[in-house]
PDB file of C-alpha atoms in Angstrom:
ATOM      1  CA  UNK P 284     -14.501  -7.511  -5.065  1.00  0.00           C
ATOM      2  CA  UNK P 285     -11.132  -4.899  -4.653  1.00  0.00           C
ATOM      3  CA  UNK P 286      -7.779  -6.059  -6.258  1.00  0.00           C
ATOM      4  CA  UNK P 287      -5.051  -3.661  -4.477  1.00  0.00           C
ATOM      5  CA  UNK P 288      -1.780  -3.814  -5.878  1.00  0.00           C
ATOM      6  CA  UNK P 289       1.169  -2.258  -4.095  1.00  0.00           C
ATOM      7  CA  UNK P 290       5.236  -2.767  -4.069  1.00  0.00           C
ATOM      8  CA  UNK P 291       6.165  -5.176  -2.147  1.00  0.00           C
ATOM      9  CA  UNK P 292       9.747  -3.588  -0.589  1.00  0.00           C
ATOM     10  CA  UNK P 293      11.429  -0.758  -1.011  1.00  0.00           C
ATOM     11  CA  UNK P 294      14.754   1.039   0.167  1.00  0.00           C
ATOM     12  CA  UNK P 295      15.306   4.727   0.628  1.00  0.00           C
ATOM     13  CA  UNK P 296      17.655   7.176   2.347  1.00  0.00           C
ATOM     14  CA  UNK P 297      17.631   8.947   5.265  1.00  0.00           C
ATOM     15  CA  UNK P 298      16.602  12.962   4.685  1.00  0.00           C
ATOM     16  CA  UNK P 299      15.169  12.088   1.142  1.00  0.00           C
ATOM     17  CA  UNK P 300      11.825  11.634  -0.239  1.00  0.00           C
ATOM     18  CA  UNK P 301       9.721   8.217  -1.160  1.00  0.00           C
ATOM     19  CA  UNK P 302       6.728   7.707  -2.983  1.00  0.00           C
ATOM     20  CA  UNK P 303       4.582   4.876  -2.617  1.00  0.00           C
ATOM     21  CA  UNK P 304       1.813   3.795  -5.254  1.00  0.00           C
ATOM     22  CA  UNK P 305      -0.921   1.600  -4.719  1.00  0.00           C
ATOM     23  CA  UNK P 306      -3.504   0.949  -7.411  1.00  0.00           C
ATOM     24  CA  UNK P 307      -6.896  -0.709  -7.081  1.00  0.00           C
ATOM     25  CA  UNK P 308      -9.672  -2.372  -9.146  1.00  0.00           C
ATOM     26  CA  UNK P 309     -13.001  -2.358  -7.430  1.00  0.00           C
ATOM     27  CA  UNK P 310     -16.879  -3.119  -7.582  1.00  0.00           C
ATOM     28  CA  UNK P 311     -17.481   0.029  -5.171  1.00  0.00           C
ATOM     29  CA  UNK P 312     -15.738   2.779  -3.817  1.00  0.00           C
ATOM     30  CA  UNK P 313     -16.077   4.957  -0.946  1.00  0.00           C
ATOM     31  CA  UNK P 314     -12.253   5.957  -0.210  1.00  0.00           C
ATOM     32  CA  UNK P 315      -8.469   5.013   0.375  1.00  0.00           C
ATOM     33  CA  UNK P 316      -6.906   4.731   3.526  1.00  0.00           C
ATOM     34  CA  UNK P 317      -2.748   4.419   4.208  1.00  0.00           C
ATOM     35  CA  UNK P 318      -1.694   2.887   7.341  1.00  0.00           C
ATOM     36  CA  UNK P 319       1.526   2.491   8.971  1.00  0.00           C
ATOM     37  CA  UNK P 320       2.924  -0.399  10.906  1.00  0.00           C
ATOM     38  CA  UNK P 321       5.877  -1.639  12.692  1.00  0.00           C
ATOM     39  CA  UNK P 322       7.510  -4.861  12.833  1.00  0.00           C
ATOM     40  CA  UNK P 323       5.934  -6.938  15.357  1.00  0.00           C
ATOM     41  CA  UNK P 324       3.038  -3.846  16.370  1.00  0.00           C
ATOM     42  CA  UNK P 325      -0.316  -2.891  15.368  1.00  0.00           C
ATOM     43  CA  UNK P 326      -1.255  -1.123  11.979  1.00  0.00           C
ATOM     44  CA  UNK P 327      -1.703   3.022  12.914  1.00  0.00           C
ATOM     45  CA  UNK P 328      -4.002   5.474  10.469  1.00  0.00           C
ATOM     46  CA  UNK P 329      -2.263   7.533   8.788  1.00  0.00           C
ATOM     47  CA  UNK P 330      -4.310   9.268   5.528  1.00  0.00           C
ATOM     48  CA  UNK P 331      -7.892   9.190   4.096  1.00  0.00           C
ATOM     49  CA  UNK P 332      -8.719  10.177   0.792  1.00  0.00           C
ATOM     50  CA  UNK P 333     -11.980  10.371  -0.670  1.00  0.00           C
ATOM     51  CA  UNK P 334     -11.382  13.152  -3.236  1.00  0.00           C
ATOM     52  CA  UNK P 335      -9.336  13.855  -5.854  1.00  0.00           C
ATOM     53  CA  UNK P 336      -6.144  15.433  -5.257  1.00  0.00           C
ATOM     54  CA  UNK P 337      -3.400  15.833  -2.430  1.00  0.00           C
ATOM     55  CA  UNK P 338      -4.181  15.685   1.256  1.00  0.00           C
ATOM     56  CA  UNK P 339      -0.766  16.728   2.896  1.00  0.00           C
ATOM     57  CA  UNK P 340      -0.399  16.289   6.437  1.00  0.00           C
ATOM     58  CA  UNK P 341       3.112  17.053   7.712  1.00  0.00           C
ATOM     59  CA  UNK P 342       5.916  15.096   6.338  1.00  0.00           C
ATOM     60  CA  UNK P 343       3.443  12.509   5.342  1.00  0.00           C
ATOM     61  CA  UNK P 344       1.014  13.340   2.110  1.00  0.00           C
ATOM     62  CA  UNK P 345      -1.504  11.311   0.425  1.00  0.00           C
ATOM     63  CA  UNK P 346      -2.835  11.717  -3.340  1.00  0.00           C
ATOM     64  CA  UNK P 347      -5.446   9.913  -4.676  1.00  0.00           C
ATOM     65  CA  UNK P 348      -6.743   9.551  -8.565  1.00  0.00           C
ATOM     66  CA  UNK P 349     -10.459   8.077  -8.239  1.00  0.00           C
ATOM     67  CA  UNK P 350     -10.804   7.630 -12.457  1.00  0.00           C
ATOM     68  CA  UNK P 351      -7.344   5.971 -12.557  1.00  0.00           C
ATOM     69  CA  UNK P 352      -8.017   3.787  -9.337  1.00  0.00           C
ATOM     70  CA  UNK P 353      -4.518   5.235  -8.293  1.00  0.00           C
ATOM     71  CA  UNK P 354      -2.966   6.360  -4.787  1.00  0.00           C
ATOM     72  CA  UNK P 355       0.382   7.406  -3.176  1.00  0.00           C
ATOM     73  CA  UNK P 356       1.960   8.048  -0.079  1.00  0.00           C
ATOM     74  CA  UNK P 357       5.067  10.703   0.038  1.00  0.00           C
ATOM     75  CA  UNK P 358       6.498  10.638   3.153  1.00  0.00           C
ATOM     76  CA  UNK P 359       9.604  13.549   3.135  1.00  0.00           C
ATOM     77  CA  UNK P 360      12.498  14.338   5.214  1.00  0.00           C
ATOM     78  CA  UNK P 361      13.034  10.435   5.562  1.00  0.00           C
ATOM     79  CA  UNK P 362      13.545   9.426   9.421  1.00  0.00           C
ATOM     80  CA  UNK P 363      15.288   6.094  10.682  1.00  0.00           C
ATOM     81  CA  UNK P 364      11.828   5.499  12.381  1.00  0.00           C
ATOM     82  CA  UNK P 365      10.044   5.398   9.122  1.00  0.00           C
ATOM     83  CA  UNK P 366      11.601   2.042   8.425  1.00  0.00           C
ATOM     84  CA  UNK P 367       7.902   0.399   8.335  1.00  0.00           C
ATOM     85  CA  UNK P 368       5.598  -1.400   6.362  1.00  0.00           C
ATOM     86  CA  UNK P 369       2.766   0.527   4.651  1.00  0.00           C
ATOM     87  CA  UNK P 370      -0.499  -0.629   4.012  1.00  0.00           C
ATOM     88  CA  UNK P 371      -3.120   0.984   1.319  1.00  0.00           C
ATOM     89  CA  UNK P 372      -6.785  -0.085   2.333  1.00  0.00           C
ATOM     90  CA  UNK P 373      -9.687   0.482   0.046  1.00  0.00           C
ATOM     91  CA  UNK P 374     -13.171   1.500   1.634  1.00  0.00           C
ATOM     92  CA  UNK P 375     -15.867  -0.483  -0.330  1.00  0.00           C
ATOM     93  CA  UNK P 376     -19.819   0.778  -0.610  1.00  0.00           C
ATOM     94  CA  UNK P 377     -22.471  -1.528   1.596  1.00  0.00           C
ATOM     95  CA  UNK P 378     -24.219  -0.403   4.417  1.00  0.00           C
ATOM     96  CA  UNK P 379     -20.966  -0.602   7.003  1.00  0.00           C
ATOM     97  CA  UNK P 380     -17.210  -0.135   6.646  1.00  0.00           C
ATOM     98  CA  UNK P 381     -15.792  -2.955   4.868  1.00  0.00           C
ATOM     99  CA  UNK P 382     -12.025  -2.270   4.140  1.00  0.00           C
ATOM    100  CA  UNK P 383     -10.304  -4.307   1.948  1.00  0.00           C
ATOM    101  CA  UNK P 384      -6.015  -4.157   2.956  1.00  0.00           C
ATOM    102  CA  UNK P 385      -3.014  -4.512   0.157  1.00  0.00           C
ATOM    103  CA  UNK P 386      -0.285  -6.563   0.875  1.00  0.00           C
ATOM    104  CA  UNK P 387       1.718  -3.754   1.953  1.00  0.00           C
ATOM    105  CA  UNK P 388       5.299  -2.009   0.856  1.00  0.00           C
ATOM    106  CA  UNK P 389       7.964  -2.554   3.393  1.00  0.00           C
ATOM    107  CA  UNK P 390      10.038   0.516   3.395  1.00  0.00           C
ATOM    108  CA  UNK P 391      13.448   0.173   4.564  1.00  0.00           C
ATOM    109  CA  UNK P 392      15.474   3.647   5.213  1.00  0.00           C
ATOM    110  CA  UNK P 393      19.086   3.252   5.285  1.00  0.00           C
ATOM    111  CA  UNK P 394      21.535   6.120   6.578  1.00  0.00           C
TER     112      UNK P 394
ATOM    113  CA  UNK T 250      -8.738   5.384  27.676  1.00  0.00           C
ATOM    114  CA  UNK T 251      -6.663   2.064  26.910  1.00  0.00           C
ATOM    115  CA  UNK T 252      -8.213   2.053  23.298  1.00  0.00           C
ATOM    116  CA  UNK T 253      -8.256  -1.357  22.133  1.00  0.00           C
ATOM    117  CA  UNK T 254      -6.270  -4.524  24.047  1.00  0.00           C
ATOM    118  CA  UNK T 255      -6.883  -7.840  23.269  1.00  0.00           C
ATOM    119  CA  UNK T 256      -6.261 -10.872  25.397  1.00  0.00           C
ATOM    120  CA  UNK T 257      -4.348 -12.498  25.745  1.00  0.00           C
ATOM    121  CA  UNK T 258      -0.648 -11.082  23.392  1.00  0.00           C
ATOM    122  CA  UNK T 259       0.510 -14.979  22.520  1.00  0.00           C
ATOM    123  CA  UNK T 260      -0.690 -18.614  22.886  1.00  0.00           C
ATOM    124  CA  UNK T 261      -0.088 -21.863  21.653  1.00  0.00           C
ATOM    125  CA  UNK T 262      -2.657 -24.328  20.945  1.00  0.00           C
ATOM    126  CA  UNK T 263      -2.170 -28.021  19.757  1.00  0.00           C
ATOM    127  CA  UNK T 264      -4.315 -28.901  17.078  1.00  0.00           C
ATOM    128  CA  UNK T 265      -7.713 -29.773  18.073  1.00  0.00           C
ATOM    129  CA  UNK T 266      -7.750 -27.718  20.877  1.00  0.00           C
ATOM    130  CA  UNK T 267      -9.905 -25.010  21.290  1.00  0.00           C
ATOM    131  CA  UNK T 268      -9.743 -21.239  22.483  1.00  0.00           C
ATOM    132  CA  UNK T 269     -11.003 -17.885  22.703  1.00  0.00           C
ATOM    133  CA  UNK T 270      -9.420 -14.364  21.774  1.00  0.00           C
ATOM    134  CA  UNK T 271     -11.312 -11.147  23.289  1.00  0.00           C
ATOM    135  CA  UNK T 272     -11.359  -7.953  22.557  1.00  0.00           C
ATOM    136  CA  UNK T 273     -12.190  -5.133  24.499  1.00  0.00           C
ATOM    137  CA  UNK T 274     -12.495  -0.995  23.208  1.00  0.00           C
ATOM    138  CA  UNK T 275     -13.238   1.818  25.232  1.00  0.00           C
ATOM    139  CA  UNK T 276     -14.399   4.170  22.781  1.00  0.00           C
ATOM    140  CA  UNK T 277     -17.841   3.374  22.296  1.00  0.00           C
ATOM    141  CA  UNK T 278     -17.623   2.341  18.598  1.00  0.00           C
ATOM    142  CA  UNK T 279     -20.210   0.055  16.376  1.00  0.00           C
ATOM    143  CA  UNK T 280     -18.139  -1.523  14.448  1.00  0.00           C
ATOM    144  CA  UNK T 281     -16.080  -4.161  15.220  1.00  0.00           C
ATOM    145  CA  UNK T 282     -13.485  -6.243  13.473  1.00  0.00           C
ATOM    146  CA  UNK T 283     -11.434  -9.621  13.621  1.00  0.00           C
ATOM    147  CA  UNK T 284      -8.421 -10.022  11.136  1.00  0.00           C
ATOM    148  CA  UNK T 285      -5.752 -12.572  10.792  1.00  0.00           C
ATOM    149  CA  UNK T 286      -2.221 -11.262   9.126  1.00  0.00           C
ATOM    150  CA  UNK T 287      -0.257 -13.688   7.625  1.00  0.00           C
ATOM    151  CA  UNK T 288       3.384 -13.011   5.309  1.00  0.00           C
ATOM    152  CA  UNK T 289       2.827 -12.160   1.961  1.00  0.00           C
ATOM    153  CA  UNK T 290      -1.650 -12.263   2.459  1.00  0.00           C
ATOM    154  CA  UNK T 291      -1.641  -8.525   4.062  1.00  0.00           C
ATOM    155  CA  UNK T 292      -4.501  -8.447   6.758  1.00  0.00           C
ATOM    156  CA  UNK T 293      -7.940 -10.794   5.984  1.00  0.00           C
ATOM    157  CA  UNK T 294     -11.461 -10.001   7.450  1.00  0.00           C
ATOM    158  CA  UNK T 295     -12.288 -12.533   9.288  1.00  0.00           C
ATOM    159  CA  UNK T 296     -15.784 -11.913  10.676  1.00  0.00           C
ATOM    160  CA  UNK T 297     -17.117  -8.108  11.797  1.00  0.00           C
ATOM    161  CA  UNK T 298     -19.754  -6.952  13.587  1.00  0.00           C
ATOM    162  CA  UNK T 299     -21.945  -3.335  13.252  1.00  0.00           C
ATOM    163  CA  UNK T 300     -23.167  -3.391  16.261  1.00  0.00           C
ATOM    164  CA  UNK T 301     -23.858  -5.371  20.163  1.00  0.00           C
ATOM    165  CA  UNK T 302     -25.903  -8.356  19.101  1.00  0.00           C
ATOM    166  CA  UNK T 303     -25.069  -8.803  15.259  1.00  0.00           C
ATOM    167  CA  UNK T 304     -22.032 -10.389  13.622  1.00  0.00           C
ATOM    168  CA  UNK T 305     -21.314 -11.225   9.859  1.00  0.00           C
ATOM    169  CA  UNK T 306     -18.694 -13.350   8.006  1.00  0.00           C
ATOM    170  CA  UNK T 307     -15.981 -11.779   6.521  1.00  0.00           C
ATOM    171  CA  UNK T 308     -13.659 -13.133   3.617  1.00  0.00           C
ATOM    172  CA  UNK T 309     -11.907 -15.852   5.821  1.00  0.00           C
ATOM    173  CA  UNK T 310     -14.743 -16.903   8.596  1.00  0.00           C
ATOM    174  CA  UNK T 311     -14.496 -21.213   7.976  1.00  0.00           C
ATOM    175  CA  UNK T 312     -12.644 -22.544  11.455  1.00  0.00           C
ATOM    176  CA  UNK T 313     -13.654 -19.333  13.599  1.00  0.00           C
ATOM    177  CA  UNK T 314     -16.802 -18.285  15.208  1.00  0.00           C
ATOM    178  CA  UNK T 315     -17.330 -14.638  16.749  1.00  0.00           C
ATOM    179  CA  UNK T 316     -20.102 -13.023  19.586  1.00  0.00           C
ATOM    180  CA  UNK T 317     -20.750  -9.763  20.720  1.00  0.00           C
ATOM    181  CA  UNK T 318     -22.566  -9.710  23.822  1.00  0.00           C
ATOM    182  CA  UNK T 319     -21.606  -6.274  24.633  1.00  0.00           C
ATOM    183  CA  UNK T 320     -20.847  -3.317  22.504  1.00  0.00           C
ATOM    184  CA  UNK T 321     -17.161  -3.070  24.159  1.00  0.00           C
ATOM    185  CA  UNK T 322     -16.585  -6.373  23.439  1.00  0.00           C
ATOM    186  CA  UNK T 323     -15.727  -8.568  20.436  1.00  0.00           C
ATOM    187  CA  UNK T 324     -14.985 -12.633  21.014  1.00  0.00           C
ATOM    188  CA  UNK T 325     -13.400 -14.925  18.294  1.00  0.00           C
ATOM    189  CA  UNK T 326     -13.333 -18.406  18.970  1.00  0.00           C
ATOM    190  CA  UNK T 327     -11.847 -21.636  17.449  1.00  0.00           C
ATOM    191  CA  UNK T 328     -13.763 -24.802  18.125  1.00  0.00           C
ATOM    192  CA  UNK T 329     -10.864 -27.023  16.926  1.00  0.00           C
ATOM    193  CA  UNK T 330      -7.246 -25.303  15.734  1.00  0.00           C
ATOM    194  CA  UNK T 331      -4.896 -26.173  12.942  1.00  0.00           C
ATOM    195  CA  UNK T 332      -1.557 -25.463  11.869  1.00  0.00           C
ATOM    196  CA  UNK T 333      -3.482 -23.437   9.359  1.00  0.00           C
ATOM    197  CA  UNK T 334      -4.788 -21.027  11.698  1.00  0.00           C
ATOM    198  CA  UNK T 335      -1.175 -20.232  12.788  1.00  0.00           C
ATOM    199  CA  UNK T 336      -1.158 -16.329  12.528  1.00  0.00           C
ATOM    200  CA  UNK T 337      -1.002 -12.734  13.936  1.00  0.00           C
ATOM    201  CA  UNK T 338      -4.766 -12.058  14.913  1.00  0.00           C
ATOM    202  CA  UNK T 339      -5.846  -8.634  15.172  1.00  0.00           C
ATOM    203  CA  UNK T 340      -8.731  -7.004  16.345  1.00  0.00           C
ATOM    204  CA  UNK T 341      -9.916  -3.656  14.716  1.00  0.00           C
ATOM    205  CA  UNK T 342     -12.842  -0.779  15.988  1.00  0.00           C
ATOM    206  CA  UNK T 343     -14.233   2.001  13.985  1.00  0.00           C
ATOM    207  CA  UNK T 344     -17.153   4.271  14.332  1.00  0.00           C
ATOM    208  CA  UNK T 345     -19.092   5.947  11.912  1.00  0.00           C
ATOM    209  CA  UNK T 346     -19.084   9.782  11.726  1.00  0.00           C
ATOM    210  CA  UNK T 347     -21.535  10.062   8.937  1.00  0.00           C
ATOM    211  CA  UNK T 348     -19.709  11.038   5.988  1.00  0.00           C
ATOM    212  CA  UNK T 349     -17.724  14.095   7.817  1.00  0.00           C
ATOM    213  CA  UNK T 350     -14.531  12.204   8.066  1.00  0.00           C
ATOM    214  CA  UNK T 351     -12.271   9.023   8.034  1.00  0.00           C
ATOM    215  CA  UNK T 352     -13.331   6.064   9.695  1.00  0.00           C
ATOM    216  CA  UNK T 353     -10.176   4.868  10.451  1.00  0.00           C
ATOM    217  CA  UNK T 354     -10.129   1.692  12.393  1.00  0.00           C
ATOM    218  CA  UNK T 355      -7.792   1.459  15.757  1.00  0.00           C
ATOM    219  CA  UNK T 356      -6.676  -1.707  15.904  1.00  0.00           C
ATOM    220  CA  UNK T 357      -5.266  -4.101  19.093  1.00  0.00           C
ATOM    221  CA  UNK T 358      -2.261  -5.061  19.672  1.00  0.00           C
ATOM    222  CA  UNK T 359      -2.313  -8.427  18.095  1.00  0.00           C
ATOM    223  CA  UNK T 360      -2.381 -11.972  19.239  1.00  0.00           C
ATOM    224  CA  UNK T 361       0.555 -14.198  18.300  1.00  0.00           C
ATOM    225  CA  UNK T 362      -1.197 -17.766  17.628  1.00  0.00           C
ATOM    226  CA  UNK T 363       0.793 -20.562  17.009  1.00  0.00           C
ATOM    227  CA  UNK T 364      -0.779 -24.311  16.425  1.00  0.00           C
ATOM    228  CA  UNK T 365       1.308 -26.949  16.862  1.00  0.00           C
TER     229      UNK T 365
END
């Protein structure tokens, strides 16, 4: 089975930087996924990591450590419309896509 | 191309009643999905389906049944709701691109499910 453990809030300013970490325990492993999602709306892709290292994709980037069963999300140049949850989702090995979702981190961003 | 919708956005059931939540995508994917969200559980697999004609449990499936008739379509029913089932519902699609990217799913809107 996949044990994803992530932070469950977290508060951060406007204009700065946040990382969030998720870590994972798994049976099988194909790659991590980070999605964002709105109060009251549907979760949105945002990252997918299957390798080792940083995938940066404009204010948002996405690191992943496969051996340490480690990931993190930096989002930069904090925006009031970044105040969202963030999910980490681990892609499992079997034949079709079974993703398993953490609990989330619900990132406020204050001015 | 809508994406995915889902029908209908909220209901409420008493308990024993019964009812069915569709889901409809318009991008030709295999894979199909049916979650429930719920505070503090993150979002749980409820049953999935790879392609028109199969379907498969997921890690939450007792109380719900699922069918897919058609590819673009994905149905989840409950025979007989309870308070438990009192959640956000969300249907998921994904396609597979053979190893050359992410196979993000898109997800629906949501259904807001209340049992009374």
């Amino acid at each position: 089975g996949q044990n994803i453990d992530q932070p469950t809030e977290m508060t951060a300013t406007e204009g700065a930087i946040v990382q969030i970490n998720c870590t994972y325990q798994t049976s099988g492993f194909n790659g991590l996924f980070w999605y964002q999602q709105h109060a009251g709306e549907a979760p949105t892709f945002l990252s997918y990591n299957v390798l080792d290292g940083l995938e940066e994709k404009g204010r948002f980037s996405s690191f992943l450590s496969r051996s340490k069963g480690y990931s993190y999300l930096l989002l930069k140049e904090l925006q009031m419309k970044d105040s969202a949850s963030y999910l980490c989702a681990v892609e499992g090995q079997g034949g079709y896509q079974k993703v398993t979702f953490g609990t989330g981190t619900k990132l406020q961003v204050i001015p | 191309n809508a994406g995915v919708t889902q029908t209908p956005k909220f209901r409420v059931l008493k308990t024993g009643q019964s009812m069915t939540l569709l889901c409809a995508q318009d991008m030709n994917h295999e894979y199909m999905y049916w979650y429930r969200q719920d505070p503090g559980m993150g979002l749980r697999l409820i049953h999935y389906s790879v392609g028109e004609g199969t379907t498969a449990k997921g890690e939450v499936p007792d109380g719900y049944n699922v069918s897919r008739l058609k590819k673009q379509n994905f149905l989840l029913g409950l025979e007989s709701a309870a308070p438990s089932q009192t959640s956000v519902y969300f249907c998921a699609s994904s396609t597979w691109t053979g190893g050359l990217g992410s196979n993000e799913q898109f997800f629906g809107p949501g259904t807001r499910l209340t049992v009374l």
